[in-house]
Coordinates of C-alpha atoms in Angstrom, one line a residue:
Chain A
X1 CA -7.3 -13.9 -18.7
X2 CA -8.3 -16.8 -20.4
X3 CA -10.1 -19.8 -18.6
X4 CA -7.4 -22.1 -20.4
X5 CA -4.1 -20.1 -18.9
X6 CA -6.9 -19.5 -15.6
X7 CA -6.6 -23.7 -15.3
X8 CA -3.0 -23.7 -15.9
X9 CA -2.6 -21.1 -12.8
X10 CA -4.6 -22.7 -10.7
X11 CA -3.0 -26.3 -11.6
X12 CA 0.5 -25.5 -11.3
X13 CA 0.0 -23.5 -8.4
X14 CA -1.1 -26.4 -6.6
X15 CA 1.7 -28.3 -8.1
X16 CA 4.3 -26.0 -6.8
X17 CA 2.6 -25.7 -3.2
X18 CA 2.6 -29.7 -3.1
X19 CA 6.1 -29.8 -4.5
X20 CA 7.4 -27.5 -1.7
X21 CA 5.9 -29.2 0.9
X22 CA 6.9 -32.5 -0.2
X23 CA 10.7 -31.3 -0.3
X24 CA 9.6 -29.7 3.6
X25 CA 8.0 -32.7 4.8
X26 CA 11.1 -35.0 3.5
X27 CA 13.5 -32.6 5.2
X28 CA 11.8 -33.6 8.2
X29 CA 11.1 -37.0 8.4
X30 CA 14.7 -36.8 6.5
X31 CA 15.7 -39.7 8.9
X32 CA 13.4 -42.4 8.0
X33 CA 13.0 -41.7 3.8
X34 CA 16.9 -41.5 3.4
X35 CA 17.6 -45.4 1.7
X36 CA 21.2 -45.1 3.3
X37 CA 22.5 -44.0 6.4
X38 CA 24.0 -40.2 5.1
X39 CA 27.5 -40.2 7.5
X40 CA 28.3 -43.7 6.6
X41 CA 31.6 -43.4 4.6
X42 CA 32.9 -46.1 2.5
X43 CA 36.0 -44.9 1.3
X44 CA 36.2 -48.5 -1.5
X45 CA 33.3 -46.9 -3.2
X46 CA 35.0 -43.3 -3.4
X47 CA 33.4 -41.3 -6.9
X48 CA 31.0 -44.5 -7.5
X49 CA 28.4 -43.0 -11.0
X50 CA 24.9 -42.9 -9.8
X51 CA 23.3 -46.2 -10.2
X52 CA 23.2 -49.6 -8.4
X53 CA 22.3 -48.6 -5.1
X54 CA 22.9 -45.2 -5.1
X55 CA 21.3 -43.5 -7.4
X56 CA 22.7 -40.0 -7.4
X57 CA 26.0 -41.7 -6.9
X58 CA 28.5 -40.9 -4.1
X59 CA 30.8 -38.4 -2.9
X60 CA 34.6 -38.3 -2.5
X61 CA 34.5 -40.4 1.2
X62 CA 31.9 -42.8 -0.5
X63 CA 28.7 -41.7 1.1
X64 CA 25.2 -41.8 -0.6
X65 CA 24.7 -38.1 -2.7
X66 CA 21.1 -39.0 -2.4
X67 CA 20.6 -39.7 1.5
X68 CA 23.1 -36.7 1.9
X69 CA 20.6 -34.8 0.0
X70 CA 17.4 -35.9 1.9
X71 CA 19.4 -34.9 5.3
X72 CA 19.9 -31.5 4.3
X73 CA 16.9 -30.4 2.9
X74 CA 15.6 -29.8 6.3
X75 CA 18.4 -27.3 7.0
X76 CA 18.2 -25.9 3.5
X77 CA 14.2 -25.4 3.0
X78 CA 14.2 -24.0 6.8
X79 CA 16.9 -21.3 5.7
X80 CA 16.2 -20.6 2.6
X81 CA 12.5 -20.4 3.3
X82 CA 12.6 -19.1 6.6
X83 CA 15.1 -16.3 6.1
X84 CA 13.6 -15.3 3.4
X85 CA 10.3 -14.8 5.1
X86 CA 12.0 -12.8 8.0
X87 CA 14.2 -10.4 6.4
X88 CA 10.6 -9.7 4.1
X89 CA 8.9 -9.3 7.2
X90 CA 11.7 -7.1 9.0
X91 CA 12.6 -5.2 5.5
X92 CA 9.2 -4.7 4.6
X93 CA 8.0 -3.1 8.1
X94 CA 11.4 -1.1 8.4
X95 CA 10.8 0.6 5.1
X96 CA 7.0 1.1 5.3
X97 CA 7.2 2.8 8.7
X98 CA 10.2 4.5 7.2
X99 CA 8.9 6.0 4.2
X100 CA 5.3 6.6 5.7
X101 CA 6.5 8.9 9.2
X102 CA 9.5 10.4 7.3
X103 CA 11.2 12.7 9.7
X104 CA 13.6 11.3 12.0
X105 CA 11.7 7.5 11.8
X106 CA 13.6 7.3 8.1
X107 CA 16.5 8.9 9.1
X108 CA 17.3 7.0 11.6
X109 CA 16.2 3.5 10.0
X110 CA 17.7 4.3 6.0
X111 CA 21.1 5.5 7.6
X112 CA 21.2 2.2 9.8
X113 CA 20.4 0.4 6.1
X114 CA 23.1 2.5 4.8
X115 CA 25.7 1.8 7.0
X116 CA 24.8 -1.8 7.3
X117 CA 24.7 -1.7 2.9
X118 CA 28.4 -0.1 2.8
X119 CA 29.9 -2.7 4.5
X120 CA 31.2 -5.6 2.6
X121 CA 28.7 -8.4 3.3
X122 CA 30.7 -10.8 3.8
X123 CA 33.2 -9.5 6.5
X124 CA 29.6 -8.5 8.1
X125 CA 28.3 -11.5 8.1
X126 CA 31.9 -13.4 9.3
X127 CA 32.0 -11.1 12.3
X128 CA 28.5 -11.6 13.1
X129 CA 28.8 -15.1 13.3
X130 CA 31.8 -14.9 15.4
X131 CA 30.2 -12.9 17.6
X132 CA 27.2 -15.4 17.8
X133 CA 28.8 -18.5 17.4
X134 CA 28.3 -20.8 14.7
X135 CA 25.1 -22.7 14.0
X136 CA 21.7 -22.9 11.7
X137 CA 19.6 -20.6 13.7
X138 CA 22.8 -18.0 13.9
X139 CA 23.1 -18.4 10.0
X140 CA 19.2 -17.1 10.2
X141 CA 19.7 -14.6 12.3
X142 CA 23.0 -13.4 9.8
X143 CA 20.7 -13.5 7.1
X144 CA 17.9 -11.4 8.6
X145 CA 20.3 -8.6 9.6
X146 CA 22.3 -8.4 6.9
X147 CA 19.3 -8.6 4.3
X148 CA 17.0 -6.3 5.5
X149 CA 18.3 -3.6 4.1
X150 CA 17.5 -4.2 0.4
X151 CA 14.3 -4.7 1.0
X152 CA 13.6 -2.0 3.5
X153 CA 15.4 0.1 0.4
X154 CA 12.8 -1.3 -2.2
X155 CA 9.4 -0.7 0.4
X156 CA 10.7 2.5 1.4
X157 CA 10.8 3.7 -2.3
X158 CA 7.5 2.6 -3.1
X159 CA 5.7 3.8 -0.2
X160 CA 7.1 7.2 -0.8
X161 CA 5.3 7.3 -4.4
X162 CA 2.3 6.2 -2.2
X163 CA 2.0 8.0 0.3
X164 CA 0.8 11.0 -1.4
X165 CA -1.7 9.5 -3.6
X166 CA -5.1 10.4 -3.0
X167 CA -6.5 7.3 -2.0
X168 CA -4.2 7.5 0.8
X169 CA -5.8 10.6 1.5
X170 CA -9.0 9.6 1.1
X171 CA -8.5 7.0 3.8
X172 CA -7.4 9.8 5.9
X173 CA -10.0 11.9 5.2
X174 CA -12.6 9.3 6.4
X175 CA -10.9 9.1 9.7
X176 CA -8.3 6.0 9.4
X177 CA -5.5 6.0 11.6
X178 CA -2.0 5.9 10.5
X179 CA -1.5 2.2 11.2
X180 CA -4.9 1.5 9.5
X181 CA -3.5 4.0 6.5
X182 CA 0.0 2.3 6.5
X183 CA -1.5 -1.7 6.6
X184 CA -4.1 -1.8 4.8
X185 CA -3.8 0.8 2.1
X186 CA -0.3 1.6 1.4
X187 CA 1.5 -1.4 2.1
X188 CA -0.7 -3.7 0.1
X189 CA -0.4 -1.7 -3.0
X190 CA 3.7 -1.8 -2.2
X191 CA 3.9 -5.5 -2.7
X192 CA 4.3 -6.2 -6.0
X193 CA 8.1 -5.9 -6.2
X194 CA 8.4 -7.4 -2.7
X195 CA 6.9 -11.2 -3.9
X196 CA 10.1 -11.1 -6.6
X197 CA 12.7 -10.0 -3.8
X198 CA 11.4 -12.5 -1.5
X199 CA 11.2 -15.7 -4.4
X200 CA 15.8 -14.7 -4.7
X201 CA 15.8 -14.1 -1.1
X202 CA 15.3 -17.8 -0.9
X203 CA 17.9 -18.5 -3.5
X204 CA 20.0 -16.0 -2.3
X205 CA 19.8 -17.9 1.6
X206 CA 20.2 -21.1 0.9
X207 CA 23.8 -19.5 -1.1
X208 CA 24.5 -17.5 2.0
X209 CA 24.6 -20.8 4.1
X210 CA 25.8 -22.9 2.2
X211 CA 28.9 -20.4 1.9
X212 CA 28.9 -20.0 5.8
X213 CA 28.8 -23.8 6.0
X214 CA 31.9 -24.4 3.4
X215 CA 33.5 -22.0 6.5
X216 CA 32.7 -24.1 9.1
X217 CA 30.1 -21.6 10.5
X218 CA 26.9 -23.0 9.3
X219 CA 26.2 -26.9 9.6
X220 CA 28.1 -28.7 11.3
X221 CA 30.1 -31.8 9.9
X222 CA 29.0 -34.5 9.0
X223 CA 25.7 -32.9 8.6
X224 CA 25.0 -32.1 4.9
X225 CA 22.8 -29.4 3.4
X226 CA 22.2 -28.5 -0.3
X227 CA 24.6 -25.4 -0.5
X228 CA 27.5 -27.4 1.9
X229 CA 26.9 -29.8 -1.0
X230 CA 27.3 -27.6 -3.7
X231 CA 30.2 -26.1 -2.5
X232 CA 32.0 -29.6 -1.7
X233 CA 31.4 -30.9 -4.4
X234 CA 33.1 -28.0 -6.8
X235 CA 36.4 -29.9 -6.2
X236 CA 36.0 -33.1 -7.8
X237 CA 33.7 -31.2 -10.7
X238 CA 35.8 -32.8 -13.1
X239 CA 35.7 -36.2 -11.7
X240 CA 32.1 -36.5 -10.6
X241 CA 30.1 -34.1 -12.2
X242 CA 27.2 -35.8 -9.8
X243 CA 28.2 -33.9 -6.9
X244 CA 27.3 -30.7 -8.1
X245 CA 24.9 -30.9 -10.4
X246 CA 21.9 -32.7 -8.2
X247 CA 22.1 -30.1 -5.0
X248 CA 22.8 -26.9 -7.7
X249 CA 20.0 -28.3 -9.6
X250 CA 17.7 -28.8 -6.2
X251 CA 18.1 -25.7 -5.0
X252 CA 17.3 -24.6 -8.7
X253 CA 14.1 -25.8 -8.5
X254 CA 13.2 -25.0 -5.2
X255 CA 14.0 -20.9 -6.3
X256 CA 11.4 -21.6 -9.2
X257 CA 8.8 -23.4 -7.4
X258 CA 9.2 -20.0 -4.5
X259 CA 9.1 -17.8 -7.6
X260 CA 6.4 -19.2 -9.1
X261 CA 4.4 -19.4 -6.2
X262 CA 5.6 -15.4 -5.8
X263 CA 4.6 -15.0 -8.6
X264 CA 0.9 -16.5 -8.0
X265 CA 0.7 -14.4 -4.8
X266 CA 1.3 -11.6 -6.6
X267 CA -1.6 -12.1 -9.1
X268 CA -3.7 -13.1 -6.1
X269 CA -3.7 -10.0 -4.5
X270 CA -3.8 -7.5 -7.6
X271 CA -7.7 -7.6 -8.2
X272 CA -6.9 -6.6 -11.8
X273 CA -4.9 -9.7 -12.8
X274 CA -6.9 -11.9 -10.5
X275 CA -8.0 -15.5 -11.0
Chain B
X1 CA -23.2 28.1 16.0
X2 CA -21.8 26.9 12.2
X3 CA -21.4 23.8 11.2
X4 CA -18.2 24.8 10.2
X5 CA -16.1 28.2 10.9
X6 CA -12.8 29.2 9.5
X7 CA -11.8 32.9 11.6
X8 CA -8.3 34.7 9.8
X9 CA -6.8 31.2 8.9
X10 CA -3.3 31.3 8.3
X11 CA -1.0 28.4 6.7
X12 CA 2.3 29.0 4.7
X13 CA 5.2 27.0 3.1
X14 CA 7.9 28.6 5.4
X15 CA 7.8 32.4 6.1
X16 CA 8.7 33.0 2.7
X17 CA 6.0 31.4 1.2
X18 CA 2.4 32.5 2.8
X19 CA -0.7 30.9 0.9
X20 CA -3.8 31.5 3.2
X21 CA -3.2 35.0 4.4
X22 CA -6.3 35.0 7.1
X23 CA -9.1 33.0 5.3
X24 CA -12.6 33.7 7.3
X25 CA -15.8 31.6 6.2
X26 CA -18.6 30.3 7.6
X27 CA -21.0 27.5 6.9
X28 CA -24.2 27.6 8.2
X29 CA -26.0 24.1 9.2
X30 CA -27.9 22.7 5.9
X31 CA -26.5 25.8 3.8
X32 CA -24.8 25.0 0.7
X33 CA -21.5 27.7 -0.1
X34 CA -19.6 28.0 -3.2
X35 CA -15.8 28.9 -2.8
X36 CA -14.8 30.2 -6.3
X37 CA -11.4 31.7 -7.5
X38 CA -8.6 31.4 -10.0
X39 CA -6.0 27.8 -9.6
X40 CA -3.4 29.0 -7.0
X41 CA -5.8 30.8 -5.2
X42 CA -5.6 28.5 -2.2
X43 CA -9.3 26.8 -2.8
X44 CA -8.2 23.5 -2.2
X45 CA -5.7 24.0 0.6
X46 CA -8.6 25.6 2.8
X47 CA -10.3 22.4 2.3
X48 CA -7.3 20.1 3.5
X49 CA -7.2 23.0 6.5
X50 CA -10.7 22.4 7.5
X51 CA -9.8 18.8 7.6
X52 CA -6.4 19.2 9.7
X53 CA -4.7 17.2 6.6
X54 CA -1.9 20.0 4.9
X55 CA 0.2 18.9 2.8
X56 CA 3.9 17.7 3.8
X57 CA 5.4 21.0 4.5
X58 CA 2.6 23.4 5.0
X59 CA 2.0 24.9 8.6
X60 CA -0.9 26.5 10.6
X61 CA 0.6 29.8 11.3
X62 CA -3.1 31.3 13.1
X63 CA -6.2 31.6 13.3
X64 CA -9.4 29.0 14.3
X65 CA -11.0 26.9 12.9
X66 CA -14.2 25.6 14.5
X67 CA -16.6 22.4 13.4
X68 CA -19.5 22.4 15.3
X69 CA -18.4 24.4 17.8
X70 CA -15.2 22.4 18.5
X71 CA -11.8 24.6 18.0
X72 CA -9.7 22.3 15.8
X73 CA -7.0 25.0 15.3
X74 CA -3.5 22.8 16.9
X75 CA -6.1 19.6 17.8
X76 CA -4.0 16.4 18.1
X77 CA -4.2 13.9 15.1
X78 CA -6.2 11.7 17.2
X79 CA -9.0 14.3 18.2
X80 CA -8.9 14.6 14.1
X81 CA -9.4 11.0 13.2
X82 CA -12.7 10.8 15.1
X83 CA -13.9 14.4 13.5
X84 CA -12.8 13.3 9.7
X85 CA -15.3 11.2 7.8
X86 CA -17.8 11.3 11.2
X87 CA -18.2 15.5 11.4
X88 CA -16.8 16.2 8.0
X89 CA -16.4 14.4 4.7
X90 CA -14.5 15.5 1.5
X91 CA -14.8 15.0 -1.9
X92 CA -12.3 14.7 -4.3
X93 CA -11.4 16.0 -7.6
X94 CA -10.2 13.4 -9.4
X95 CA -11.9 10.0 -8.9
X96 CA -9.6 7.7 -10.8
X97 CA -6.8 7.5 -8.5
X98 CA -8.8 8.0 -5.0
X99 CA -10.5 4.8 -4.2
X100 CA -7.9 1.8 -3.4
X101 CA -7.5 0.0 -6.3
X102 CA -6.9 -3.2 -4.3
X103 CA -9.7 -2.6 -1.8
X104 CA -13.6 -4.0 -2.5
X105 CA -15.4 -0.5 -3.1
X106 CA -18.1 -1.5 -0.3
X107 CA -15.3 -2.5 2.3
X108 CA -13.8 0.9 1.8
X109 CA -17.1 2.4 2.8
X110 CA -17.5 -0.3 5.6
X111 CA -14.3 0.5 7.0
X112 CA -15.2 4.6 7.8
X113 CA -18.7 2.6 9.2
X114 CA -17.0 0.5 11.5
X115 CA -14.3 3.3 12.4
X116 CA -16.9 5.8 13.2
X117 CA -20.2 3.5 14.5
X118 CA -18.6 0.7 16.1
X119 CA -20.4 -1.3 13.5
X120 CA -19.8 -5.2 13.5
X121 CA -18.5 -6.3 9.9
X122 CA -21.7 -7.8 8.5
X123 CA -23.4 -4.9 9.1
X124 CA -20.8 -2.2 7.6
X125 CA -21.1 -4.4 4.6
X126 CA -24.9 -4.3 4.4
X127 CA -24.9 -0.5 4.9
X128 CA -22.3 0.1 2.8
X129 CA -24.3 -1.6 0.2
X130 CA -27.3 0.1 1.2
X131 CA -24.8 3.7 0.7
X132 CA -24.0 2.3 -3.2
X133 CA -27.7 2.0 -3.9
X134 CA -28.2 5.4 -2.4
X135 CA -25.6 6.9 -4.9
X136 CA -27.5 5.2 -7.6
X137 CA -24.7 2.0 -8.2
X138 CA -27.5 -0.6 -8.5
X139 CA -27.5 -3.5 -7.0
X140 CA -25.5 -2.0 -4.3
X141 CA -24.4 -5.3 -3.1
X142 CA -22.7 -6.5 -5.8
X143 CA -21.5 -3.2 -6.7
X144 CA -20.2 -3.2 -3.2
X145 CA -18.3 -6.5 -3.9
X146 CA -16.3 -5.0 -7.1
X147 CA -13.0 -3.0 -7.5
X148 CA -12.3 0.2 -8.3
X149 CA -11.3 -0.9 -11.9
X150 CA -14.3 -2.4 -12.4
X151 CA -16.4 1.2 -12.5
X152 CA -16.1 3.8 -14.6
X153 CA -15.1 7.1 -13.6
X154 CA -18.7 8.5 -12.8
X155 CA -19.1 5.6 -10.8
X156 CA -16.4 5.7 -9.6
X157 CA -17.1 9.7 -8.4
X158 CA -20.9 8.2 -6.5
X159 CA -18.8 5.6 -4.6
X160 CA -16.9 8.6 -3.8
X161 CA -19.6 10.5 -2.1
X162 CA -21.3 7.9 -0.5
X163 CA -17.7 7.3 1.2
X164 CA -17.5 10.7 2.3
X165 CA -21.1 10.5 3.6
X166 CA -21.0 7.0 5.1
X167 CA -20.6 8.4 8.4
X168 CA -23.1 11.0 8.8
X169 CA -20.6 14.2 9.0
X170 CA -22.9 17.4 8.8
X171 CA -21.0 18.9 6.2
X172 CA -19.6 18.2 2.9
X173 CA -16.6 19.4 1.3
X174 CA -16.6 19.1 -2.4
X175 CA -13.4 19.5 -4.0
X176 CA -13.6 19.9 -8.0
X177 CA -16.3 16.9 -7.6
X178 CA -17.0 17.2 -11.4
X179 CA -13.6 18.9 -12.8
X180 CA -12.4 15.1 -13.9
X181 CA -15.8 14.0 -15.5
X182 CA -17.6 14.8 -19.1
X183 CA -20.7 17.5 -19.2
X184 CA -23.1 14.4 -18.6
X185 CA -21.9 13.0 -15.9
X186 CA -21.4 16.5 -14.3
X187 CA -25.0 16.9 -14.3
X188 CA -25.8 13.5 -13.0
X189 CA -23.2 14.2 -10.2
X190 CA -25.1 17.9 -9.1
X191 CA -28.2 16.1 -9.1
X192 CA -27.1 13.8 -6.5
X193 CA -25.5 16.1 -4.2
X194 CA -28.5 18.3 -4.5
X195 CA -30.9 15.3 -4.0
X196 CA -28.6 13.8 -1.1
X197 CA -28.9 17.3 0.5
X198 CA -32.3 17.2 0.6
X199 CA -32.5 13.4 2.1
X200 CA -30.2 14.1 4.6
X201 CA -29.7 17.7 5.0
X202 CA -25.8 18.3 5.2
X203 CA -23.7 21.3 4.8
X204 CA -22.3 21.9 1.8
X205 CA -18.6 23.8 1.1
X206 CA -18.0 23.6 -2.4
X207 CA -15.1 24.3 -4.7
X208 CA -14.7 24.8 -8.1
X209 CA -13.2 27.5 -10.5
X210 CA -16.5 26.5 -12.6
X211 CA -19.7 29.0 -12.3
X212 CA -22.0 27.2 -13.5
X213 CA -21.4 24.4 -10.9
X214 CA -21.6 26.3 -8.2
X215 CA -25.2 28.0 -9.8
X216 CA -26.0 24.9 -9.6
X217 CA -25.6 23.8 -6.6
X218 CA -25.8 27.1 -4.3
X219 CA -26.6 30.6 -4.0
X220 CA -24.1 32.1 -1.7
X221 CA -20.3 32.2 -2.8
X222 CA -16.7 33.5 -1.9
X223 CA -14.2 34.4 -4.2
X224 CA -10.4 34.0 -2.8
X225 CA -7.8 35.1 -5.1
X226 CA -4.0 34.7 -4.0
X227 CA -5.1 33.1 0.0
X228 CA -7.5 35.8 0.7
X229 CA -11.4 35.6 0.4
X230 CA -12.0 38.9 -1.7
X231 CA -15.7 38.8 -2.4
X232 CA -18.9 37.0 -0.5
X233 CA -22.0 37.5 -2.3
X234 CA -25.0 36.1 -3.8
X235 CA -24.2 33.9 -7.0
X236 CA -26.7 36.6 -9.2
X237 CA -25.2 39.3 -8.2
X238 CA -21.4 37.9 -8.9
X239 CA -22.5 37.2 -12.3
X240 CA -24.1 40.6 -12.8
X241 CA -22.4 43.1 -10.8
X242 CA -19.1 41.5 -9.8
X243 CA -17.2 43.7 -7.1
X244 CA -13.8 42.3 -6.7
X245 CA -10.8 42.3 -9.3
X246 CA -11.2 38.2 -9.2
X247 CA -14.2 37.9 -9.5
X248 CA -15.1 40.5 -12.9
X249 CA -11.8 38.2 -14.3
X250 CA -13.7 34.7 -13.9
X251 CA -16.8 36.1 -14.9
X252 CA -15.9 37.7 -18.2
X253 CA -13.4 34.7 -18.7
X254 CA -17.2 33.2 -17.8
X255 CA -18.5 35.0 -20.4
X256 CA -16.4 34.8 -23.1
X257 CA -16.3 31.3 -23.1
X258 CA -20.5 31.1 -23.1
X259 CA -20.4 33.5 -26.1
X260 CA -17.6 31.3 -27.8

């Protein structure tokens, strides 16, 4: 690769990173940065454009899009970020150990995957959070068990055309156990496909609760978070284009920033394409 | 006692499907033997055997098999891991696709160093260095710090023995080492195994459906044709007087070939 697209890597990578952890860090210090308290409804200024002193505008009970924004990052970085990480984590070890023992091991985890796959999501996750109340961490627990299946589905399939390769067996032959075998030779050549599963699992979470949320079962009101925002704000589409088109665009950039990043990791760790 | 002993070994794919039917060979400490025969024969599946690694679906039906004494026939993977790469190492065939192309080529030889003498990191990574240099890839430390990708597939082969020798097992089973490489190469590879043999005085098994490898490196070989061993002889005397329906087929196939 040339040293030119090398410093564009290396610049935007940093970029990204920093970007992400700036939208983290406001999530958490959420209550100091937002310019206006976020619950504070002022039903006169109902639809008001973005300018004067709010500058994303407000929504249809008159509070500031912007502070409403800044409140809910918190609950839609940790989410989106955090389920996404889990059901990798879950997915990915499910569908190594899976595919690597065979036997019984897969049988027993792909036909849990299977049964959890052929049920409609949704109703899945709805009972689910019945059954665990409602609530953020419950949303990430949702997440996690409905979503490892996909990628258990995708690791599985790749170790399988690994397993049998003869580096694997060369590792054998020198003595490496099967965890040694499974962690640091099979799995890391598996990962490719996993950084571009885990970049939408992001997207896909922060969806799932905002979704959940619209229901009632994820944030609670008043408290805001980009997807309850999203989804709120469909109604008045017409009327206030605003209230859509900041979250949707937020958590747009957030899923390229992740993918990006993904994206980086995955050039990181193929010695080929490295940097 | 051998270094390693295979008595009436038997493995098959199901009952239908028997593909050692009672392989016997011995290989004495330091000796170098030749295991020739047609593909199909069961060459390379007696070398997985003597390793306890068959492939998904194969099963020890009988017989013993014995490294250093130790009977290995039914041994639990775990008595295995400390005999493979420490009592017995294995070459491969086909050197492109048997390093990890992700791993450092010295931290895949450090890894067997620290697996099999409790060696700290540093000093698996010196060593392995120290292996590469060995196997000719000069300077071995920063050919230690390179991928896979970055050698080519005679290198790649060298890396390959010092991985399987690493360790200090007291034999060495060569699959096909130079099946995969051009006539050059071949040579270069023979002359290390021999020279490594002398340096450090291992047992040699090796494979190969190609005569003039194993002249090369031995004088004593088997011939197996469909899972038996038909023939054991000197590697003269298969060339001139061959005994066995096998072995007369290789050598005027041999033969043929020279003429041609």
């Amino acid at each position: 690769m040339s040293t030119a697209q090398n410093r564009y890597w290396r610049g935007s990578t940093l970029a990204a990173g920093l970007a992400l952890g700036a939208l983290c860090l406001m999530g958490l210090l959420a209550r100091w940065i937002a310019p206006q308290d976020p619950d504070r409804i002022q039903v006169l200024l109902r639809f008001a454009a973005p300018g004067g002193d709010a500058w994303l505008g407000r929504d249809e009970l008159g509070r500031d899009v912007l502070s409403r924004m800044i409140s809910g990052a918190s609950v839609s970085m940790g989410v989106g970020i955090l389920s996404a990480l889990l059901t990798t984590l879950v997915g990915a070890g499910l569908g190594a150990v899976a595919g690597y023992r065979g036997g019984w091991t897969d049988a027993l985890v792909m036909r849990l995957a299977d049964v959890l796959m052929c049920m409609p999501t949704l109703y899945l996750v709805l009972t689910l959070i019945v059954l665990l109340g409602p609530g953020i961490s419950n949303v990430v627990v949702v997440i996690v068990v409905t979503g490892w299946t996909s990628m258990a589905r995708l690791v599985r399939a790749e170790v399988l055309a690994l397993r049998d390769r003869e580096f694997v067996l060369a590792a054998r032959v020198s003595g490496a156990n099967a965890w040694d075998v499974l962690f640091k030779h099979v799995l890391p050549n598996a990962l490719a496909p996993v950084y571009v599963a885990l970049t939408f699992g992001v997207a896909g979470a922060i969806l799932m609760e905002s979704g959940l949320s619209f229901l009632g079962l994820g944030v609670q009101a008043p408290q805001a978070s980009w997807g309850s925002l999203l989804n709120s704000g469909r109604q008045s589409i017409e009327q206030a284009w605003w209230l859509t088109v900041f979250p949707g665009a937020t958590i747009f950039a957030v899923m390229l920033l992740v993918n990006h990043l993904g994206e980086k990791a995955r050039r990181h760790f193929d010695p080929k394409d490295s940097l | 006692m051998s270094a390693l002993a295979l008595e009436d070994l038997r493995v098959d794919f199901g009952p239908e499907h028997v593909v050692l039917q009672g392989v016997s060979l011995w290989v004495e400490p330091g000796q170098a033997l030749g295991l020739l025969g047609p593909s199909g024969s069961g060459k390379s599946l007696t070398a997985l055997a003597c390793l306890g690694l068959l492939p998904t679906g194969a099963r020890w039906v009988g017989g013993s098999l014995r490294i250093a004494g130790q009977e290995l026939f039914g041994a639990d993977e775990r008595v295995w891991q400390k005999i493979r790469g420490a009592m017995i190492g294995l070459v491969f065939q086909e050197p492109f696709t048997a390093l990890n192309p992700l791993m450092r080529v010295g931290e895949q030889i450090a890894e067997s160093l620290r697996l099999h003498q409790g060696m700290h990191d540093q000093a698996a990574q010196r060593e392995a260095a120290i292996w590469l240099e060995r196997v000719g890839l000069t300077p071995g430390a920063s050919r230690a710090r390179q991928y896979p990708h970055q050698y080519s597939g005679g290198m790649r082969q060298r890396a390959l023995i010092a991985l399987a020798l690493a360790a200090g097992p007291k034999i060495l089973i060569a699959d096909e080492p130079t099946t995969a490489l051009d006539a050059t190469v071949q040579t270069q590879i023979i002359d290390l195994i021999n020279r490594l043999r002398q340096e450090l005085g291992f047992a040699l098994l090796i494979i190969s459906h190609d005569l003039g490898v194993i002249e090369a490196l031995t004088q004593d070989a088997l011939v197996m044709q469909a899972g038996r061993v038909v023939e054991r002889a000197k590697v003269t005397d298969l060339i001139h007087a061959p005994q066995s329906d096998a072995a007369r087929r290789l050598m005027r196939a041999h033969a043929s070939f020279m003429q041609a």
